[in-house]
């Protein structure tokens, strides 16, 4: 579990490269863009990491976009 100040809630984090269906280089582009600054939204993630709809669908299916989606209630 990660209890660092940048991740206020306990979480289990897996490497993005472990997600089945991610296209070549997508995980590396996400890591590189995130190293510069955190993502403000899903569209910010897609733009800065140069992700296509397929990669966004893979991330969504793995619930990896929940922290960027906001409160949907």
C-alpha atoms as a printed R data frame, in Angstrom:
   type eleno elety resid chain resno       x      y       z
1  ATOM     1    CA   UNK     A     1   0.000  0.000   0.000
2  ATOM     2    CA   UNK     A     2   1.080  3.517  -0.733
3  ATOM     3    CA   UNK     A     3   0.510  6.067   2.023
4  ATOM     4    CA   UNK     A     4   2.630  8.892   0.629
5  ATOM     5    CA   UNK     A     5   1.437 12.522   0.839
6  ATOM     6    CA   UNK     A     6   0.872 12.635  -2.927
7  ATOM     7    CA   UNK     A     7  -1.565  9.718  -2.642
8  ATOM     8    CA   UNK     A     8  -3.754 10.536   0.377
9  ATOM     9    CA   UNK     A     9  -5.834  7.336   0.188
10 ATOM    10    CA   UNK     A    10  -4.305  3.869   0.541
11 ATOM    11    CA   UNK     A    11  -4.130  2.170  -2.849
12 ATOM    12    CA   UNK     A    12  -2.645 -0.770  -4.655
13 ATOM    13    CA   UNK     A    13  -0.810  0.461  -7.733
14 ATOM    14    CA   UNK     A    14   0.190 -1.738 -10.654
15 ATOM    15    CA   UNK     A    15   2.406 -0.795 -13.542
16 ATOM    16    CA   UNK     A    16   0.502  0.447 -16.574
17 ATOM    17    CA   UNK     A    17   2.506 -1.859 -18.794
18 ATOM    18    CA   UNK     A    18   0.728 -4.777 -17.084
19 ATOM    19    CA   UNK     A    19  -2.625 -3.728 -18.539
20 ATOM    20    CA   UNK     A    20  -3.633 -6.076 -21.319
21 ATOM    21    CA   UNK     A    21  -4.189 -4.193 -24.546
22 ATOM    22    CA   UNK     A    22  -2.097 -1.077 -23.921
23 ATOM    23    CA   UNK     A    23  -0.356 -0.066 -27.114
24 ATOM    24    CA   UNK     A    24   3.422  0.099 -27.388
25 ATOM    25    CA   UNK     A    25   4.874  3.130 -25.668
26 ATOM    26    CA   UNK     A    26   1.622  4.286 -24.049
27 ATOM    27    CA   UNK     A    27   2.697  3.467 -20.482
28 ATOM    28    CA   UNK     A    28   6.049  5.181 -20.998
29 ATOM    29    CA   UNK     A    29   4.370  8.312 -22.399
30 ATOM    30    CA   UNK     A    30   1.994  8.407 -19.425
31 ATOM    31    CA   UNK     A    31   4.886  8.065 -16.961
32 ATOM    32    CA   UNK     A    32   6.924 10.760 -18.732
33 ATOM    33    CA   UNK     A    33   4.047 13.233 -18.864
34 ATOM    34    CA   UNK     A    34   3.119 12.552 -15.229
35 ATOM    35    CA   UNK     A    35   6.718 13.165 -14.144
36 ATOM    36    CA   UNK     A    36   6.384 16.748 -15.407
37 ATOM    37    CA   UNK     A    37   3.121 17.379 -13.518
38 ATOM    38    CA   UNK     A    38  -0.011 15.553 -12.424
39 ATOM    39    CA   UNK     A    39  -2.878 15.199 -14.867
40 ATOM    40    CA   UNK     A    40  -5.734 17.644 -14.405
41 ATOM    41    CA   UNK     A    41  -8.328 15.605 -16.304
42 ATOM    42    CA   UNK     A    42  -8.799 12.686 -18.652
43 ATOM    43    CA   UNK     A    43  -8.502 15.020 -21.630
44 ATOM    44    CA   UNK     A    44  -5.244 16.414 -20.197
45 ATOM    45    CA   UNK     A    45  -3.931 12.844 -19.849
46 ATOM    46    CA   UNK     A    46  -4.951 11.960 -23.411
47 ATOM    47    CA   UNK     A    47  -3.398 15.111 -24.858
48 ATOM    48    CA   UNK     A    48  -0.108 15.128 -22.974
49 ATOM    49    CA   UNK     A    49   0.503 11.357 -23.218
50 ATOM    50    CA   UNK     A    50  -0.736 11.223 -26.826
51 ATOM    51    CA   UNK     A    51  -3.245  8.469 -26.092
52 ATOM    52    CA   UNK     A    52  -5.850  7.309 -28.556
53 ATOM    53    CA   UNK     A    53  -9.361  6.093 -27.818
54 ATOM    54    CA   UNK     A    54  -8.211  2.482 -27.565
55 ATOM    55    CA   UNK     A    55  -5.710  3.223 -24.791
56 ATOM    56    CA   UNK     A    56  -8.280  5.328 -22.929
57 ATOM    57    CA   UNK     A    57 -10.745  2.431 -23.127
58 ATOM    58    CA   UNK     A    58  -8.132  0.042 -21.705
59 ATOM    59    CA   UNK     A    59  -7.440  2.460 -18.842
60 ATOM    60    CA   UNK     A    60 -11.159  2.961 -18.188
61 ATOM    61    CA   UNK     A    61 -11.818 -0.796 -18.149
62 ATOM    62    CA   UNK     A    62  -9.069 -1.165 -15.529
63 ATOM    63    CA   UNK     A    63 -10.637  1.665 -13.473
64 ATOM    64    CA   UNK     A    64  -7.385  3.584 -13.875
65 ATOM    65    CA   UNK     A    65  -9.174  6.851 -14.702
66 ATOM    66    CA   UNK     A    66 -11.338  7.040 -11.576
67 ATOM    67    CA   UNK     A    67  -9.239  9.709  -9.874
68 ATOM    68    CA   UNK     A    68  -9.517 11.936 -12.960
69 ATOM    69    CA   UNK     A    69 -13.206 11.366 -13.626
70 ATOM    70    CA   UNK     A    70 -14.434 13.373 -10.640
71 ATOM    71    CA   UNK     A    71 -17.506 12.661  -8.574
72 ATOM    72    CA   UNK     A    72 -20.252 11.258 -10.807
73 ATOM    73    CA   UNK     A    73 -23.017 11.345  -8.159
